[in-house]
Short mmCIF file of C-alpha atoms in Angstrom, two decimals:
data_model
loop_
_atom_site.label_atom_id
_atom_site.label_comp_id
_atom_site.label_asym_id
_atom_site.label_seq_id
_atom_site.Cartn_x
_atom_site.Cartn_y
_atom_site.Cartn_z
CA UNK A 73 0.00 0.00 0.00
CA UNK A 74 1.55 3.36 -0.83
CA UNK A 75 0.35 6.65 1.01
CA UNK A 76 1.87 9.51 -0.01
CA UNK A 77 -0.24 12.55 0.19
CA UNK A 78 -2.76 12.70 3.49
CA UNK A 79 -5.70 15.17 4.10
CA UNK A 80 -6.56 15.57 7.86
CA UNK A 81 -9.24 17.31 8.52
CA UNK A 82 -9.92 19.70 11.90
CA UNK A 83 -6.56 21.07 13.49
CA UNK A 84 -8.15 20.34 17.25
CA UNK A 85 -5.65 18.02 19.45
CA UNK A 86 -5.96 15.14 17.37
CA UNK A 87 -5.71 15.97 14.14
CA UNK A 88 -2.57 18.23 14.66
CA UNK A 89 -1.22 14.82 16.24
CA UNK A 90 -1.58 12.89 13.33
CA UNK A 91 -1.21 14.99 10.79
CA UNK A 92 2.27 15.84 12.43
CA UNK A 93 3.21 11.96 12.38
CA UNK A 94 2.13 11.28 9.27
CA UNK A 95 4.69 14.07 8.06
CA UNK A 96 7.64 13.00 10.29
CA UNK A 97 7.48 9.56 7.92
CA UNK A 98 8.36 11.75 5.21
CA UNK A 99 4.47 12.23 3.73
CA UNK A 100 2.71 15.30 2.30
CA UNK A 101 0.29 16.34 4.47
CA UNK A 102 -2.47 18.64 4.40
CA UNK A 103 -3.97 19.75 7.68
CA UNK A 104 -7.52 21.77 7.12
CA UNK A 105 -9.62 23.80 9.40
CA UNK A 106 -11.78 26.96 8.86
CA UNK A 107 -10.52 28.27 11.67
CA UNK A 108 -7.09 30.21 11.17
CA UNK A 109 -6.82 30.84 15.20
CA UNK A 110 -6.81 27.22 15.45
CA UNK A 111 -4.37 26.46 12.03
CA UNK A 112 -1.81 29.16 13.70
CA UNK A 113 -2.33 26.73 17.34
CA UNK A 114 -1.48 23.65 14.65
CA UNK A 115 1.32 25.47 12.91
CA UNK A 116 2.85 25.89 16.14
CA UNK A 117 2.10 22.69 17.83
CA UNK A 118 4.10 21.01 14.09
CA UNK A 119 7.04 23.25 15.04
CA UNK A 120 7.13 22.40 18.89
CA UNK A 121 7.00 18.62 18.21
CA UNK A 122 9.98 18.66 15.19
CA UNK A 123 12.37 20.97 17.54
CA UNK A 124 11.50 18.40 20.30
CA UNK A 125 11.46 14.77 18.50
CA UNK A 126 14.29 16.35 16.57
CA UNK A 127 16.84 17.43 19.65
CA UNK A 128 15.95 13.54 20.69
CA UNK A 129 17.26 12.34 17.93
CA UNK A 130 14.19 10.59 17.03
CA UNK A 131 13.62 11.92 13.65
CA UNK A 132 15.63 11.12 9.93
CA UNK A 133 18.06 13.79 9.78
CA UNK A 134 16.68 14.31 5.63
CA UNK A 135 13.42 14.58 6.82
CA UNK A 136 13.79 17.25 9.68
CA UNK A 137 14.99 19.69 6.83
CA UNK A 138 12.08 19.05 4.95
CA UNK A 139 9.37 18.61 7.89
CA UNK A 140 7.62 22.12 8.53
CA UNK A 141 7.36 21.86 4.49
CA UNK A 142 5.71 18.68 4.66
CA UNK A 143 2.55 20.13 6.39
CA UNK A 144 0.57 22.56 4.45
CA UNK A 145 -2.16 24.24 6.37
CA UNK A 146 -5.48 24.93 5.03
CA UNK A 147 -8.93 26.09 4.04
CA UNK A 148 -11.36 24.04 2.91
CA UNK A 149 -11.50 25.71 -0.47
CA UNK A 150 -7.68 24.74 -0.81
CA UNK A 151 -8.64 21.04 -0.74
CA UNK A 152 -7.25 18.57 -3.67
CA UNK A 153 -8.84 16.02 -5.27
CA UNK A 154 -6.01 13.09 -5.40
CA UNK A 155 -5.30 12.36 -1.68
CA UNK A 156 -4.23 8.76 -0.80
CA UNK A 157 -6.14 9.04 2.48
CA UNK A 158 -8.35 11.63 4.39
CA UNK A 159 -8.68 11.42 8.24
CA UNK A 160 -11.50 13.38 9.59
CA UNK A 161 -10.93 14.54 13.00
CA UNK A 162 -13.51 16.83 13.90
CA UNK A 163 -15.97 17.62 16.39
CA UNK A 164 -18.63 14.54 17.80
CA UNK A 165 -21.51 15.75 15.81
CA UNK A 166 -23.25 12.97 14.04
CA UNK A 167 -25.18 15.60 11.06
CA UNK A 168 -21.50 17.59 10.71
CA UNK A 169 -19.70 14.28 10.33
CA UNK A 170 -22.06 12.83 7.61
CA UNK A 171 -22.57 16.58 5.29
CA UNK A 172 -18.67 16.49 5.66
CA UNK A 173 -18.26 12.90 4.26
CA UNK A 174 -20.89 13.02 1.64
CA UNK A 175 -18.84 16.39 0.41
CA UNK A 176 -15.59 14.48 0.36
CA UNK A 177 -17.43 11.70 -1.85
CA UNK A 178 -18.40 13.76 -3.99
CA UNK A 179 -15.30 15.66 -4.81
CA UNK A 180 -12.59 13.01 -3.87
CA UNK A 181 -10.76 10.50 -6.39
CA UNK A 182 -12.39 7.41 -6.37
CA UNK A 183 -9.32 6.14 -4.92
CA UNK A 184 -8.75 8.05 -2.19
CA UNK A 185 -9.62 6.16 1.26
CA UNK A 186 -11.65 8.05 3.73
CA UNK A 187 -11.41 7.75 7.21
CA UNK A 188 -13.21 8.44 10.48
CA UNK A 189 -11.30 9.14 14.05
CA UNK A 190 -14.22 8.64 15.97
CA UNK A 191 -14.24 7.44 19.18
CA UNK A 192 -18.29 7.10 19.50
CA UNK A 193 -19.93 6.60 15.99
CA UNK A 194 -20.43 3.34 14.25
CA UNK A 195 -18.46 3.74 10.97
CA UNK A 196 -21.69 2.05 9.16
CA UNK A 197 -23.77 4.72 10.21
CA UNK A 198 -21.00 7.14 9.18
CA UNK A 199 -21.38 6.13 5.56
CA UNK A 200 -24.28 5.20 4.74
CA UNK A 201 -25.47 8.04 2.48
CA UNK A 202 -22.32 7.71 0.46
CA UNK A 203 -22.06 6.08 -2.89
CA UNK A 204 -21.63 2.17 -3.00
CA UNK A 205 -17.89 2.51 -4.17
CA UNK A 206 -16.65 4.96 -1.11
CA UNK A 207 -18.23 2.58 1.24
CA UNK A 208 -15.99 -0.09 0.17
CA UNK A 209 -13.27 2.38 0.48
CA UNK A 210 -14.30 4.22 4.04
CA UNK A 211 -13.29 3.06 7.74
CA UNK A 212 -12.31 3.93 11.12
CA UNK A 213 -8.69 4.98 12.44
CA UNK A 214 -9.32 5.48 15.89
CA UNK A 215 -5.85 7.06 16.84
CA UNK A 216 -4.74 8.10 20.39
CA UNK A 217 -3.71 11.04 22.43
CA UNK A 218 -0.88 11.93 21.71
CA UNK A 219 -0.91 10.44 18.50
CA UNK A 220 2.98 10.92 17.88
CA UNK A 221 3.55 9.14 21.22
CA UNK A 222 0.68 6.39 21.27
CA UNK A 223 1.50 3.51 19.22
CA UNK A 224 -2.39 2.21 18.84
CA UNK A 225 -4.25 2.47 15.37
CA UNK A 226 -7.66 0.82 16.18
CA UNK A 227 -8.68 -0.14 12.07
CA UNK A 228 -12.28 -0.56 12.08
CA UNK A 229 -14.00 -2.29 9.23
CA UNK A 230 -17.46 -1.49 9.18
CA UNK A 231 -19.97 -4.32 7.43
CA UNK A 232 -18.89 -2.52 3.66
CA UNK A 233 -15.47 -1.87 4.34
CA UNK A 234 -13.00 -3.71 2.25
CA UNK A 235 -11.26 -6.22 4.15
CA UNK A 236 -8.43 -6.29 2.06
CA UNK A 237 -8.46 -2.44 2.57
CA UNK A 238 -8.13 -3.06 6.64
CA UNK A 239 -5.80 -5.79 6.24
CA UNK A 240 -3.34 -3.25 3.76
CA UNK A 241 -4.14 -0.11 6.35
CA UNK A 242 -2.72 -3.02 9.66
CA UNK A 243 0.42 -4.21 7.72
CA UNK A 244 0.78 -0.18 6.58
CA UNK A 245 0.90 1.08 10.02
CA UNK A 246 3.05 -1.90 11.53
CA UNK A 247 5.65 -1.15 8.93
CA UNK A 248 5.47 2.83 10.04
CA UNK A 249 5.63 1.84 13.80
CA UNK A 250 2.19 1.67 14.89
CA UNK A 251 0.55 -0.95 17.09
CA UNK A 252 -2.57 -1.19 15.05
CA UNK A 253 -5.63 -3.78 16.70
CA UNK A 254 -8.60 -4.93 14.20
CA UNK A 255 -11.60 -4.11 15.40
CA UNK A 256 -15.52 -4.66 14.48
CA UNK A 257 -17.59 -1.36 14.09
CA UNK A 258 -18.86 -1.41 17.08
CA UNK A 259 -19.95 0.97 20.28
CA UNK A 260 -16.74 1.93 21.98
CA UNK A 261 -14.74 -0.50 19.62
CA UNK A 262 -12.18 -1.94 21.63
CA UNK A 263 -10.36 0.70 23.95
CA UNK A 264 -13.23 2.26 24.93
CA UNK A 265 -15.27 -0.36 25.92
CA UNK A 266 -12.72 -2.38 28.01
CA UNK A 267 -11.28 0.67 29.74
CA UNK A 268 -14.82 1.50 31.19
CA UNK A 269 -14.49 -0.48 34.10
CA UNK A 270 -11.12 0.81 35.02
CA UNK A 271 -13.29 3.74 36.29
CA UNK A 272 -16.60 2.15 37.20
CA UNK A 273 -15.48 -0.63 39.36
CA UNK A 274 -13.52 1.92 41.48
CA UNK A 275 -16.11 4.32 42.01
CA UNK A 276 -18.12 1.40 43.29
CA UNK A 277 -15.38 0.49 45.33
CA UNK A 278 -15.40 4.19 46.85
CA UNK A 279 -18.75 4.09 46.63
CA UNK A 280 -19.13 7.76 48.39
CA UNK A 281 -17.72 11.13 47.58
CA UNK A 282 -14.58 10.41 49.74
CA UNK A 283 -11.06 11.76 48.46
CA UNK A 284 -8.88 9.68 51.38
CA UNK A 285 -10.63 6.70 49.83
CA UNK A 286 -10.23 7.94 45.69
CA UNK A 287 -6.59 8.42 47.22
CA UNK A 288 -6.17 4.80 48.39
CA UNK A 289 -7.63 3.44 45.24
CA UNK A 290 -5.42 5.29 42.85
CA UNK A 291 -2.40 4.49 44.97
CA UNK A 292 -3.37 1.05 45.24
CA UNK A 293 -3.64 0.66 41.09
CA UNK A 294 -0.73 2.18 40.62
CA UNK A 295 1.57 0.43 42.93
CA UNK A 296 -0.39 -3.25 42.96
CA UNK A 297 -1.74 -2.78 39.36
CA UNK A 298 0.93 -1.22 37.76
CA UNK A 299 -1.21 1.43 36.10
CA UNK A 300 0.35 4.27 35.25
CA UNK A 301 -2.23 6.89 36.27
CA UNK A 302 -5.10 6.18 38.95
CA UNK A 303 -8.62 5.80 37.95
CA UNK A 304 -9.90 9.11 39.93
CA UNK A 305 -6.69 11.47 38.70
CA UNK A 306 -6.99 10.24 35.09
CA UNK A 307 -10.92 11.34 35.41
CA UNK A 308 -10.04 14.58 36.74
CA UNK A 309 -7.51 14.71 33.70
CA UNK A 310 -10.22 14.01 30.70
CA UNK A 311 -12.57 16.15 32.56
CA UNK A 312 -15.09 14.26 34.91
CA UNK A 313 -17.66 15.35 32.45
CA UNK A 314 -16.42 14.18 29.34
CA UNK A 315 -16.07 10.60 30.93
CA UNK A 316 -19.44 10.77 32.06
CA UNK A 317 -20.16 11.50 28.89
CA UNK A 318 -18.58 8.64 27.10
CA UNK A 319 -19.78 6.01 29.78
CA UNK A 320 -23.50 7.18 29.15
CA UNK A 321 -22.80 6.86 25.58
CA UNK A 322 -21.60 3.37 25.44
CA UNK A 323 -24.01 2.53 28.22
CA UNK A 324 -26.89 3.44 25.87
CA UNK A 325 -25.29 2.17 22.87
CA UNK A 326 -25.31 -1.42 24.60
CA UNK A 327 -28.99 -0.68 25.37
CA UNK A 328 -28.48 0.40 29.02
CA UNK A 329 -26.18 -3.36 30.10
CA UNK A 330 -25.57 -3.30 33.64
CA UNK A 331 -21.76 -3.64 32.81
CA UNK A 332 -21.38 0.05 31.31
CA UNK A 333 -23.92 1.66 33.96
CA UNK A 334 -22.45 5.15 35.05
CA UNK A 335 -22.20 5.32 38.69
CA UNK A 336 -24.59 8.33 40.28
CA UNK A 337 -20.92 9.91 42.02
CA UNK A 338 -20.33 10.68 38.03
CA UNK A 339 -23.56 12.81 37.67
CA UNK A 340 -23.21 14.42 40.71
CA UNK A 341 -19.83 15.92 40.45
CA UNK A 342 -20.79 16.65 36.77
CA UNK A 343 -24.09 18.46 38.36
CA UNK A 344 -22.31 20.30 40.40
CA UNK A 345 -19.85 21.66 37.64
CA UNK A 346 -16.66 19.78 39.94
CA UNK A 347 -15.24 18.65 36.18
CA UNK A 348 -11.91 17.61 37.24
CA UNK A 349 -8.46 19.66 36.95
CA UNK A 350 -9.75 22.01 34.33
CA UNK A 351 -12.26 23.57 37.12
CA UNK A 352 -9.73 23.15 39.88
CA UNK A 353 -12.42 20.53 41.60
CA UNK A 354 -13.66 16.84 40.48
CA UNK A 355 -12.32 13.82 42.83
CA UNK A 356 -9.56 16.25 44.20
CA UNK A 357 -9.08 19.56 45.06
CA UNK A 358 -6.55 21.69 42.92
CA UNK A 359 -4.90 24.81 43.76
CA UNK B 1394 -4.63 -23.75 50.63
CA UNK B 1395 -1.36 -23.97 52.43
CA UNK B 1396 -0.37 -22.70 56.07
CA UNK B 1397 2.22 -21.23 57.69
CA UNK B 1398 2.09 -21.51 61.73
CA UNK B 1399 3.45 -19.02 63.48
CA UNK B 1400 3.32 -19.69 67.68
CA UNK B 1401 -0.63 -18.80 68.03
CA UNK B 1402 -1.13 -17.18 64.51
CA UNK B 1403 -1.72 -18.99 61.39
CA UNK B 1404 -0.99 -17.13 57.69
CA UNK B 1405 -3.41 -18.72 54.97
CA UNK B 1406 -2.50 -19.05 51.47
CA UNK B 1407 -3.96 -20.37 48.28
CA UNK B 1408 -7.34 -20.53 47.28
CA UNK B 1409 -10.63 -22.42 48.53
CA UNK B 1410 -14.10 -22.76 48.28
CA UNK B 1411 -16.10 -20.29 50.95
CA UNK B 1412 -17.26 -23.28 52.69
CA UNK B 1413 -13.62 -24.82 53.39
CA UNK B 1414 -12.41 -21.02 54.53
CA UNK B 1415 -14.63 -21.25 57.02
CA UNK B 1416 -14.44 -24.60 57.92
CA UNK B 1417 -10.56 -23.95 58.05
CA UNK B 1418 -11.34 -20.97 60.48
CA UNK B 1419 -13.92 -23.14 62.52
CA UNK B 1420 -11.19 -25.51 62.94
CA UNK B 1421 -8.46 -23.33 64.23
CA UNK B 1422 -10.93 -20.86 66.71
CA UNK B 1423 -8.50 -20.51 68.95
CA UNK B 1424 -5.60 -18.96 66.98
CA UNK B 1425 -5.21 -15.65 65.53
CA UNK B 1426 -5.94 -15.99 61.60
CA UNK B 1427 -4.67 -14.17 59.04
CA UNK B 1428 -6.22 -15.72 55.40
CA UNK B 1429 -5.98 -14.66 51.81
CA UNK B 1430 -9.39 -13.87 51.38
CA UNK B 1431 -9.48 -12.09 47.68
CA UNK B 1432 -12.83 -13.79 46.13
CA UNK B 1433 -15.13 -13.64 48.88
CA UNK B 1434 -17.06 -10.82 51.30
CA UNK B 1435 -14.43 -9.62 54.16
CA UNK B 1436 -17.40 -7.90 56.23
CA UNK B 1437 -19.43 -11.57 56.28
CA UNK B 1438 -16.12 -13.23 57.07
CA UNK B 1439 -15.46 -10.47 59.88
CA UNK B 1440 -18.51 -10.46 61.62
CA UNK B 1441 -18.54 -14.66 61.81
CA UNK B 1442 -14.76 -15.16 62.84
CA UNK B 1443 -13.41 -12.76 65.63
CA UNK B 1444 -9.86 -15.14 65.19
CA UNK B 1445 -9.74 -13.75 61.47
CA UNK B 1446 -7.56 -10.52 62.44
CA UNK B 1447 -6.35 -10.15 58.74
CA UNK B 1448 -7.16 -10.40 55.54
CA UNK B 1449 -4.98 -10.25 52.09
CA UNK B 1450 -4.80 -10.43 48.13
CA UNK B 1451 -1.88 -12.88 47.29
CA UNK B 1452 -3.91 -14.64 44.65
CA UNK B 1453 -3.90 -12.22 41.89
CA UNK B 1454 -0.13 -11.25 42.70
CA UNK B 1455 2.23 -11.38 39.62
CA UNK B 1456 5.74 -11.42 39.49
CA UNK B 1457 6.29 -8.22 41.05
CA UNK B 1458 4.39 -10.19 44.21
CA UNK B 1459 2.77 -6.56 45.37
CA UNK B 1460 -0.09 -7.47 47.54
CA UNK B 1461 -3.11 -5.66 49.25
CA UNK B 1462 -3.16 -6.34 52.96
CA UNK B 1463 -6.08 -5.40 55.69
CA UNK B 1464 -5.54 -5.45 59.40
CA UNK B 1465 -8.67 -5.62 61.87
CA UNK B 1466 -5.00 -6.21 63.62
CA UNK B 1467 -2.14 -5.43 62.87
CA UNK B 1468 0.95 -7.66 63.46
CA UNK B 1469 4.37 -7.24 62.44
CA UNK B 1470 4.98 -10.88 62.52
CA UNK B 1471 2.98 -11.43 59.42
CA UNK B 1472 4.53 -8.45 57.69
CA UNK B 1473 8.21 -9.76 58.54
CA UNK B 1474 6.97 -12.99 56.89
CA UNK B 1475 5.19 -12.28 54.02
CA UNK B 1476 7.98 -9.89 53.05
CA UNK B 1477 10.47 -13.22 53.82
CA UNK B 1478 8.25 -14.71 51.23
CA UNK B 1479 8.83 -12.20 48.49
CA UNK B 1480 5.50 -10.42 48.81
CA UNK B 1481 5.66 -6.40 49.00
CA UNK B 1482 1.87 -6.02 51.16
CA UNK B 1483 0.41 -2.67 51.07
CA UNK B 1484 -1.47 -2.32 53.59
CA UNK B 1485 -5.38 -0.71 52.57
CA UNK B 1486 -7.46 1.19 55.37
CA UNK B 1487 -10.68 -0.13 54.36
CA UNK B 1488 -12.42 -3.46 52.86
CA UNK B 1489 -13.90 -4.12 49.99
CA UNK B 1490 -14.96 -7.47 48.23
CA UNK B 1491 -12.32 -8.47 46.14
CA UNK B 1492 -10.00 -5.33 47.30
CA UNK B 1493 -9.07 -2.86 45.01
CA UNK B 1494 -6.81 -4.47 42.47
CA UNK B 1495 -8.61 -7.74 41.93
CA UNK B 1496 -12.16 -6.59 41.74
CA UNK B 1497 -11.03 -3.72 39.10
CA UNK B 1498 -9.00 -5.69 36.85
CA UNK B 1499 -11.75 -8.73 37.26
CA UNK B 1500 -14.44 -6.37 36.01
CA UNK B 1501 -11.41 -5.69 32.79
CA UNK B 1502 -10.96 -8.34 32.03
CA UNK B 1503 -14.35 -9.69 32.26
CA UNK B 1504 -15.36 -7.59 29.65
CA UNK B 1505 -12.50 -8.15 27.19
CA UNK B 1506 -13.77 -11.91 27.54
CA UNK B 1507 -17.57 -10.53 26.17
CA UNK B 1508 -15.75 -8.26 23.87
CA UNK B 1509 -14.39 -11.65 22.44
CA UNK B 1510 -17.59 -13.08 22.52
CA UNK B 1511 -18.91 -10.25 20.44
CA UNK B 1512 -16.53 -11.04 17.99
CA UNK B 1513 -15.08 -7.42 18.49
CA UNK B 1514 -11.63 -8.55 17.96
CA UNK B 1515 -8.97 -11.15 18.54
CA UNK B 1516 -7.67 -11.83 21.43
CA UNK B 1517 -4.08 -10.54 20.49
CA UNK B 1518 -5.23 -7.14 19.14
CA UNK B 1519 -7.64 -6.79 22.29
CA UNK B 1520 -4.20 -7.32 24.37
CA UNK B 1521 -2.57 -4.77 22.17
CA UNK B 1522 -4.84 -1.89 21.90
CA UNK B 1523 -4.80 -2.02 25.89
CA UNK B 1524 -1.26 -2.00 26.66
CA UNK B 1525 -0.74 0.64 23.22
CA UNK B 1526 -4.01 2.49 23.72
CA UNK B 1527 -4.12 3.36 27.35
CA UNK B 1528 -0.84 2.17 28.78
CA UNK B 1529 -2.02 -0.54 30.75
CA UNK B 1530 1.31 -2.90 31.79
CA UNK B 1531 -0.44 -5.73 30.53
CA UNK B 1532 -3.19 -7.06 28.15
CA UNK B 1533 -6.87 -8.27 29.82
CA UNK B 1534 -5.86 -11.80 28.82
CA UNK B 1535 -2.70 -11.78 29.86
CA UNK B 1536 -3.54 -11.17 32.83
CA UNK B 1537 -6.26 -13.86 33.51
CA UNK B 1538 -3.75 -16.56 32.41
CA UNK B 1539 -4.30 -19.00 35.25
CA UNK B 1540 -6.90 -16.77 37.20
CA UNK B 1541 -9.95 -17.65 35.29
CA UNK B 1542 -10.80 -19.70 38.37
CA UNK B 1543 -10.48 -16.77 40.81
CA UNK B 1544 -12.11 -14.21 38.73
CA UNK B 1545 -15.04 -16.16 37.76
CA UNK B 1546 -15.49 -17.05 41.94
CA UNK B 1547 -14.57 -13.19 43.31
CA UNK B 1548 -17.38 -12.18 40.00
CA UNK B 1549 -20.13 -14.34 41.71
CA UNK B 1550 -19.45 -13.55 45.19
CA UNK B 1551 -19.88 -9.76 43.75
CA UNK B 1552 -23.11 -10.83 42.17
CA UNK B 1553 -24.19 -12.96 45.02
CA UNK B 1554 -23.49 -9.63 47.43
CA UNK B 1555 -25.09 -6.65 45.51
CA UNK B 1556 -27.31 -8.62 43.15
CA UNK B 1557 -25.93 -6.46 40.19
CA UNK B 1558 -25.90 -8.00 37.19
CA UNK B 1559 -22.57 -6.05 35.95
CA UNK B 1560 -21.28 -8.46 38.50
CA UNK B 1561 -22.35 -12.20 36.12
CA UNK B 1562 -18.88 -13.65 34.62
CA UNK B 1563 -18.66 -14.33 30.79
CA UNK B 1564 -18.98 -18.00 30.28
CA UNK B 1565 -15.51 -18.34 28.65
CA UNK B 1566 -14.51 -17.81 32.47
CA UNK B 1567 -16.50 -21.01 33.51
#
């Protein structure tokens, strides 16, 4: 499989991260938001992560030259028509998602393969108002933050995806350095649904708003467990909210199974806007 | 199970049915107990056995041997000797079924065994996206290699206690 030219599309966290690695292989990349605020925060994250992957030693010499060129940033209106891949990475919004991939079906080569970063949509859903031969040629890349540092590509097939085109996308990213895991388009996929009890079983365990006890418990899976983060600090981290969020969203996805049920300490904290690090209150309190 | 005797106190190891825990606690009434106790209720086993002064997690230990230990109280005598034994206890203020380390990675790996059901993915790339996803030190099914037994019997204790159904183990654990 050869990709040589990428389109990423929304500059947010994510697809700065990837459309960074892509370019530190060497590929053309072409990073596209509408907002320029946001392309200049990109611009700058591209340039932060060369200087620092590069004074590591961690990046081909040849390429390092050539890097910041590598990554064009863009407008939609600047779009080409002959990318190898496209990897939306914009905002959870079901309607945006689908009146962005029906444009790119429209006005992409044939060839081009079109991907999804999703973490909650089925990829069927995500395609099916596009044409029977983009189907074939559409999928999930669920990467993770940060994508230059996480080695996990979840490929996710949905029931029209070419298998041969998963099977070319695994070997592609194995070659590049990339742990990449198959994985059936389904809620969660893989990551997202086994992880879930990493924080619901210890808010059972704590059972009570209690931060000597959330204490205990992350201590306890760090040290026993090995983990590298505690359950209650990595929720304050994401944002007690945006967990929440997820968990209810897999929950319902698996039509409400007791084994994703969000724990009521979730709600309330997220009721009473204690969202973790980013309000300076969730499980702990932050100066 | 296996013992070690200790003067008047008796360190438990190993795993058992409820029924021969107790029966092994009936049996020694007059001794102070300290039992791995990591698949079944610590407050039922508390309340019925005044000799049980301790409880720990040795069966889920790995290489690394770290271990959750609980003290109703505390001896030094069975700290010297489990750390003899290789084990690095840390000792936990308060009881839960299944302590902290079991009864969260239980309820992990559990679900990595329906996720396998599902057909979701293999069991190698489940392992993988783990351990490369979120950094966990290692995959659901690694670590259930030779635990299946204890997980499935800490899972229905859970179930048995709070009637949850999040609690019922995947049959693959059976």
């Amino acid at each position: 499989m050869n990709i040589n030219k990428v389109l990423v599309i929304g500059a947010g966290t994510m697809g700065s991260g990837i459309a960074w690695w892509f370019s530190s292989l060497g590929i053309q990349v072409h990073l596209q938001d509408e907002s320029q605020e946001q392309l200049e925060k990109a611009k700058k994250y591209c340039e932060e992560q060369t200087y620092r992957w590069a004074t590591k030693n961690k990046l081909d010499q040849r390429i390092t030259q050539d890097l910041l060129q590598l990554v064009k940033f863009i407008k939609k209106s600047e779009w080409d028509h002959d990318y190898d891949l496209v990897i939306e990475a914009i905002i959870e919004n079901l309607e945006i998602k689908k009146n962005l991939f029906k444009e790119l079906d429209e006005v992409m080569d044939k060839k081009t393969v079109i991907a999804s970063n999703t973490s909650s949509f089925p990829i069927a859903l995500l395609s099916q108002d596009l044409s029977p031969e983009r189907k074939v040629n559409f999928l999930g890349l669920h990467f993770f933050n940060p994508a230059p540092v996480m080695k996990l590509v979840e490929v996710i097939s949905s029931k029209d995806s070419s298998q041969k085109l998963a099977n070319d996308l695994y070997a592609w990213f194995e070659e590049k350095g990339k742990f990449p895991a198959h994985c059936k388009d389904s809620p969660g996929f893989i990551v997202n649904r086994v992880a879930r009890n990493f924080y619901g079983e210890p808010l059972r365990i704590a059972a009570e708003d209690d931060e000597k006890k959330f204490k205990e418990i992350d201590q306890v899976l760090k040290e026993v467990g090995g983990f590298r983060m505690g359950p209650f600090e990595l929720m304050d981290l994401i944002g007690i909210d945006v967990n929440y969020s997820v968990t209810c969203s897999v929950w319902n996805a698996y039509n409400q199974e007791p084994r994703f049920a969000p724990h009521p300490l979730q709600e309330k904290l997220v009721n009473e806007k204690r969202l973790g690090r980013k309000s300076k209150r969730g499980f702990y309190q932050y100066e | 199970m296996n013992n070690i005797y200790l003067d008047d106190v008796i360190i438990n190891f190993g795993f058992g049915t409820k029924e021969e825990k107790k029966n092994f606690l009936r049996e020694h009434a007059s001794k102070s107990i300290y039992m791995d106790l990591t698949c079944y209720d610590p407050k039922e086993f508390y309340e019925e056995f005044p000799q049980l002064k301790g409880i720990f997690s040795a069966l889920f230990a790995d290489e690394a041997k770290r271990i959750e230990i609980h003290f109703r109280e505390e001896n030094p005598l069975v700290l010297n000797h489990l750390k003899e034994l290789g084990y690095h206890p840390i000792q936990v203020s308060f009881t839960s079924c299944g302590f902290i380390f079991p009864r969260t990675i239980s309820q992990i790996i559990n679900e990595a065994y329906f996720a396998l059901e599902d057909g979701i993915a293999t069991k190698e790339d489940i392992n993988r996206a783990m351990k490369f996803g979120v950094n966990y030190p290692k995959g659901p099914f690694e670590w259930s290699e030779g635990k299946e037994l204890y997980i499935k019997t800490l899972l229905e204790e859970l179930h048995t206690l709070t009637k949850d159904n999040r609690y019922i183990p995947n049959k693959a654990l059976l």
